[in-house]
Amino acid sequence: MKVTQAEFVISAAAPHQFPQDALPEIALAGRSNVGKSSLINRMLQRKSLARTSSQPGKTQTLNYYRINGQLYFVDFPGYGYAKVSKVQRKKWGELIEAYLREREPLRLVLLIVDLRHAPTEDDCLMYDWMQHYDIPCLVVATKADKLPRSKWQKHIRLAQQTLGMPEGQQPLLFSSESGLGREELWSYLVEAIHG
Ligand code: GTP
Ligand code: MG
């Protein structure tokens, strides 16, 4: 898809702030610092529209980006950052749960994991939770540029097995640094939106 227009819309801290125009939404979940915002920027070929953080765990809002007036990317706050308070963690859980369970325009959740490491316990919880509620989910393994190509397949399998993905499904290989996987991911997103 050719991105002609991309704009930040809102940092939503509560459901009443979610956009009302019913455009399809693609959400991005993953642990803090895994590369969610960088992936959005790479998909849009914009250097820093989505804020990449030097302060993990800081933002507790859902950040909406409108693309070509056709869809939204919804950037979630990352999970798993140790220094987040209990109160903040609870707030995160409530906002995400409200969104995932009740958000009608949600078409697909991209679960972003780090290709270099096995998915964490939090990644597995997130994945299981989405399976349980029948939320369409695509696992994307990013930061591929940080591993030699010869190790990609082994690590893709590791992620697939750790998450317990069904046979025949595997994470999509991605790099925000090199753009690897960008076209394939756009095809998948277009299908999820129109299909
Ligand atoms: P939170 O918003 O805190 O949850 O983090 P995030 O998941 O949005 O991660 P972010 O995109 O801010 O990236 C974190 C760091 O990883 C930044 O320093 C990025 O430059 C780096 N990074 C992200 N993706 C890649 C990638 O594909 N390759 C490389 N080499 N670095 C990456
Ligand atoms: Mg981010």
Tab-separated table of C-alpha atoms and ligand atoms in Angstrom:
chain	number	residue	atom	x	y	z
A	1	MET	CA	0.000	0.000	0.000
A	2	LYS	CA	1.254	3.454	-0.832
A	3	VAL	CA	1.188	5.677	2.226
A	4	THR	CA	0.307	9.191	1.127
A	5	GLN	CA	-0.908	10.573	4.417
A	6	ALA	CA	-0.091	9.687	8.000
A	7	GLU	CA	-0.981	11.726	11.017
A	8	PHE	CA	-1.007	11.431	14.764
A	9	VAL	CA	-4.569	11.746	16.035
A	10	ILE	CA	-4.803	11.247	19.790
A	11	SER	CA	-3.230	9.730	22.866
A	12	ALA	CA	-6.272	8.089	24.390
A	13	ALA	CA	-6.230	7.420	28.114
A	14	ALA	CA	-9.837	6.204	28.266
A	15	PRO	CA	-12.336	4.627	25.846
A	16	HIS	CA	-14.409	7.817	25.472
A	17	GLN	CA	-11.394	9.347	23.702
A	18	PHE	CA	-11.209	6.664	21.013
A	19	PRO	CA	-12.044	8.010	17.515
A	20	GLN	CA	-15.687	7.802	16.482
A	21	ASP	CA	-15.290	7.481	12.716
A	22	ALA	CA	-15.231	3.651	12.706
A	23	LEU	CA	-12.214	3.281	10.416
A	24	PRO	CA	-10.613	-0.173	10.763
A	25	GLU	CA	-7.924	-0.412	13.438
A	26	ILE	CA	-4.672	-2.359	13.590
A	27	ALA	CA	-3.284	-2.507	17.137
A	28	LEU	CA	0.311	-3.162	18.151
A	29	ALA	CA	1.067	-4.972	21.388
A	30	GLY	CA	4.363	-6.119	22.807
A	31	ARG	CA	6.744	-5.648	25.630
A	32	SER	CA	8.314	-2.356	26.351
A	33	ASN	CA	11.165	-1.438	24.015
A	34	VAL	CA	10.496	-4.330	21.622
A	35	GLY	CA	10.082	-1.965	18.678
A	36	LYS	CA	6.351	-1.259	18.238
A	37	SER	CA	6.676	2.441	17.464
A	38	SER	CA	9.650	1.815	15.182
A	39	LEU	CA	7.594	-0.703	13.245
A	40	ILE	CA	4.842	1.860	12.717
A	41	ASN	CA	7.380	4.399	11.484
A	42	ARG	CA	8.864	1.871	9.070
A	43	MET	CA	5.440	0.887	7.741
A	44	LEU	CA	4.746	4.574	7.081
A	45	GLN	CA	8.289	5.389	5.907
A	46	ARG	CA	8.263	8.290	8.348
A	47	LYS	CA	11.297	8.733	10.501
A	48	SER	CA	9.686	9.591	13.785
A	49	LEU	CA	5.945	10.040	13.551
A	50	ALA	CA	5.360	7.415	16.240
A	51	ARG	CA	7.421	8.384	19.219
A	52	THR	CA	10.126	5.872	19.970
A	53	SER	CA	10.859	5.953	23.619
A	54	SER	CA	13.957	6.435	25.624
A	55	GLN	CA	11.772	6.192	28.716
A	56	PRO	CA	10.148	2.763	28.723
A	57	GLY	CA	6.913	2.337	30.592
A	58	LYS	CA	6.251	6.043	30.596
A	59	THR	CA	3.214	6.364	28.368
A	60	GLN	CA	0.031	4.629	29.447
A	61	THR	CA	-2.101	5.718	26.532
A	62	LEU	CA	-3.241	4.225	23.245
A	63	ASN	CA	-1.706	6.334	20.503
A	64	TYR	CA	-3.773	6.604	17.340
A	65	TYR	CA	-2.279	7.252	13.889
A	66	ARG	CA	-4.547	7.709	10.871
A	67	ILE	CA	-3.223	6.431	7.545
A	68	ASN	CA	-4.510	7.675	4.155
A	69	GLY	CA	-7.812	8.454	5.851
A	70	GLN	CA	-8.389	4.672	5.619
A	71	LEU	CA	-7.204	3.005	8.782
A	72	TYR	CA	-5.647	3.532	12.178
A	73	PHE	CA	-2.546	2.125	13.747
A	74	VAL	CA	-3.059	1.946	17.501
A	75	ASP	CA	0.232	1.896	19.378
A	76	PHE	CA	-0.141	0.271	22.814
A	77	PRO	CA	2.009	1.059	25.808
A	78	GLY	CA	4.548	-1.732	26.245
A	79	TYR	CA	4.210	-4.313	28.998
A	80	GLY	CA	6.787	-6.014	31.160
A	81	TYR	CA	8.796	-3.014	32.220
A	82	ALA	CA	9.944	-3.726	35.775
A	83	LYS	CA	9.856	-0.195	37.151
A	84	VAL	CA	6.176	0.422	36.467
A	85	SER	CA	4.106	0.792	39.646
A	86	LYS	CA	1.318	-1.602	40.574
A	87	VAL	CA	-1.274	1.115	40.097
A	88	GLN	CA	0.017	1.890	36.595
A	89	ARG	CA	0.131	-1.782	35.736
A	90	LYS	CA	-3.494	-2.142	36.774
A	91	LYS	CA	-4.462	0.905	34.717
A	92	TRP	CA	-2.657	-0.566	31.707
A	93	GLY	CA	-4.507	-3.860	32.100
A	94	GLU	CA	-7.909	-2.215	32.354
A	95	LEU	CA	-7.401	0.034	29.327
A	96	ILE	CA	-6.011	-2.746	27.130
A	97	GLU	CA	-8.680	-5.196	28.189
A	98	ALA	CA	-11.465	-2.697	27.545
A	99	TYR	CA	-9.998	-1.986	24.137
A	100	LEU	CA	-9.379	-5.572	23.053
A	101	ARG	CA	-12.702	-6.920	24.247
A	102	GLU	CA	-15.007	-4.137	23.137
A	103	ARG	CA	-13.437	-2.240	20.287
A	104	GLU	CA	-15.654	-2.864	17.304
A	105	PRO	CA	-13.347	-1.447	14.554
A	106	LEU	CA	-10.419	-3.620	15.699
A	107	ARG	CA	-9.399	-5.857	12.792
A	108	LEU	CA	-6.053	-7.276	13.858
A	109	VAL	CA	-3.555	-7.188	16.694
A	110	LEU	CA	0.110	-7.338	15.779
A	111	LEU	CA	1.909	-9.054	18.638
A	112	ILE	CA	5.477	-7.814	18.326
A	113	VAL	CA	8.246	-10.024	19.710
A	114	ASP	CA	12.033	-9.753	19.545
A	115	LEU	CA	13.447	-12.278	17.088
A	116	ARG	CA	16.663	-12.548	19.114
A	117	HIS	CA	15.007	-13.928	22.250
A	118	ALA	CA	12.344	-16.485	23.075
A	119	PRO	CA	8.990	-14.798	23.763
A	120	THR	CA	8.599	-13.851	27.434
A	121	GLU	CA	5.963	-15.106	29.840
A	122	ASP	CA	4.077	-11.833	29.284
A	123	ASP	CA	4.173	-12.425	25.514
A	124	CYS	CA	2.691	-15.889	26.045
A	125	LEU	CA	-0.035	-14.522	28.349
A	126	MET	CA	-0.928	-11.887	25.779
A	127	TYR	CA	-1.029	-14.447	22.977
A	128	ASP	CA	-3.136	-16.917	24.989
A	129	TRP	CA	-5.495	-14.187	26.043
A	130	MET	CA	-6.125	-13.158	22.433
A	131	GLN	CA	-6.654	-16.755	21.377
A	132	HIS	CA	-9.118	-17.189	24.222
A	133	TYR	CA	-11.169	-14.172	23.139
A	134	ASP	CA	-10.864	-15.001	19.435
A	135	ILE	CA	-9.073	-11.792	18.585
A	136	PRO	CA	-7.296	-12.000	15.217
A	137	CYS	CA	-3.586	-11.805	15.876
A	138	LEU	CA	-0.430	-11.833	13.787
A	139	VAL	CA	2.888	-12.412	15.535
A	140	VAL	CA	5.677	-10.245	14.127
A	141	ALA	CA	9.286	-11.023	15.063
A	142	THR	CA	11.256	-7.821	14.703
A	143	LYS	CA	14.885	-6.664	14.996
A	144	ALA	CA	15.892	-9.362	12.477
A	145	ASP	CA	18.800	-7.157	11.413
A	146	LYS	CA	20.377	-7.824	14.803
A	147	LEU	CA	20.733	-11.549	14.045
A	148	PRO	CA	22.687	-13.191	11.243
A	149	ARG	CA	20.434	-14.481	8.497
A	150	SER	CA	21.653	-18.036	9.195
A	151	LYS	CA	19.873	-17.935	12.587
A	152	TRP	CA	16.528	-16.522	11.443
A	153	GLN	CA	14.726	-19.820	10.883
A	154	LYS	CA	15.854	-21.289	14.193
A	155	HIS	CA	14.613	-18.229	16.065
A	156	ILE	CA	11.329	-18.110	14.170
A	157	ARG	CA	10.738	-21.712	15.260
A	158	LEU	CA	11.699	-20.865	18.836
A	159	ALA	CA	9.105	-18.079	18.905
A	160	GLN	CA	6.480	-20.289	17.278
A	161	GLN	CA	7.043	-23.103	19.773
A	162	THR	CA	7.311	-20.912	22.856
A	163	LEU	CA	4.017	-19.215	22.038
A	164	GLY	CA	2.417	-22.522	21.117
A	165	MET	CA	1.275	-21.312	17.713
A	166	PRO	CA	-0.706	-23.798	15.630
A	167	GLU	CA	1.194	-25.877	13.068
A	168	GLY	CA	1.492	-24.076	9.794
A	169	GLN	CA	1.455	-20.623	11.405
A	170	GLN	CA	4.627	-18.739	12.080
A	171	PRO	CA	5.756	-15.278	13.059
A	172	LEU	CA	6.383	-12.785	10.280
A	173	LEU	CA	10.030	-11.766	10.051
A	174	PHE	CA	10.578	-8.006	10.262
A	175	SER	CA	13.200	-5.317	10.677
A	176	SER	CA	12.405	-1.666	11.203
A	177	GLU	CA	16.049	-0.947	10.550
A	178	SER	CA	16.236	-2.532	7.083
A	179	GLY	CA	12.575	-2.622	6.066
A	180	LEU	CA	12.588	-6.411	5.794
A	181	GLY	CA	9.012	-7.744	5.877
A	182	ARG	CA	7.393	-4.385	5.179
A	183	GLU	CA	5.698	-5.331	1.898
A	184	GLU	CA	4.577	-8.704	3.249
A	185	LEU	CA	3.097	-7.071	6.332
A	186	TRP	CA	1.242	-4.464	4.250
A	187	SER	CA	-0.311	-7.266	2.153
A	188	TYR	CA	-1.436	-8.957	5.344
A	189	LEU	CA	-2.893	-5.720	6.735
A	190	VAL	CA	-4.770	-4.874	3.548
A	191	GLU	CA	-6.246	-8.378	3.592
A	192	ALA	CA	-7.219	-8.031	7.265
A	193	ILE	CA	-8.957	-4.738	6.557
A	194	HIS	CA	-10.791	-5.642	3.355
A	195	GLY	CA	-10.968	-9.435	3.576
B	1	GTP	P1	7.630	1.298	24.239
B	1	GTP	O1	6.855	2.385	23.570
B	1	GTP	O2	8.448	1.756	25.407
B	1	GTP	O3	6.784	0.134	24.620
B	1	GTP	O4	8.747	0.744	23.172
B	1	GTP	P2	8.499	0.307	21.654
B	1	GTP	O5	8.059	-1.105	21.618
B	1	GTP	O6	7.646	1.292	20.944
B	1	GTP	O7	9.996	0.327	21.061
B	1	GTP	P3	10.648	1.453	20.148
B	1	GTP	O8	10.065	1.431	18.787
B	1	GTP	O9	10.667	2.734	20.888
B	1	GTP	O10	12.144	0.876	19.982
B	1	GTP	C1	12.985	0.646	21.102
B	1	GTP	C2	14.425	0.676	20.647
B	1	GTP	O11	14.707	-0.413	19.759
B	1	GTP	C3	14.817	1.944	19.885
B	1	GTP	O12	16.110	2.308	20.266
B	1	GTP	C4	14.774	1.514	18.430
B	1	GTP	O13	15.647	2.249	17.603
B	1	GTP	C5	15.224	0.057	18.518
B	1	GTP	N1	14.650	-0.779	17.422
B	1	GTP	C6	13.348	-0.979	17.175
B	1	GTP	N2	13.157	-1.801	16.116
B	1	GTP	C7	14.392	-2.129	15.665
B	1	GTP	C8	14.868	-2.955	14.589
B	1	GTP	O14	14.115	-3.576	13.813
B	1	GTP	N3	16.237	-3.065	14.452
B	1	GTP	C9	17.101	-2.427	15.286
B	1	GTP	N4	18.404	-2.611	15.072
B	1	GTP	N5	16.677	-1.638	16.308
B	1	GTP	C10	15.348	-1.483	16.504
B	2	MG	MG	6.529	2.903	21.678
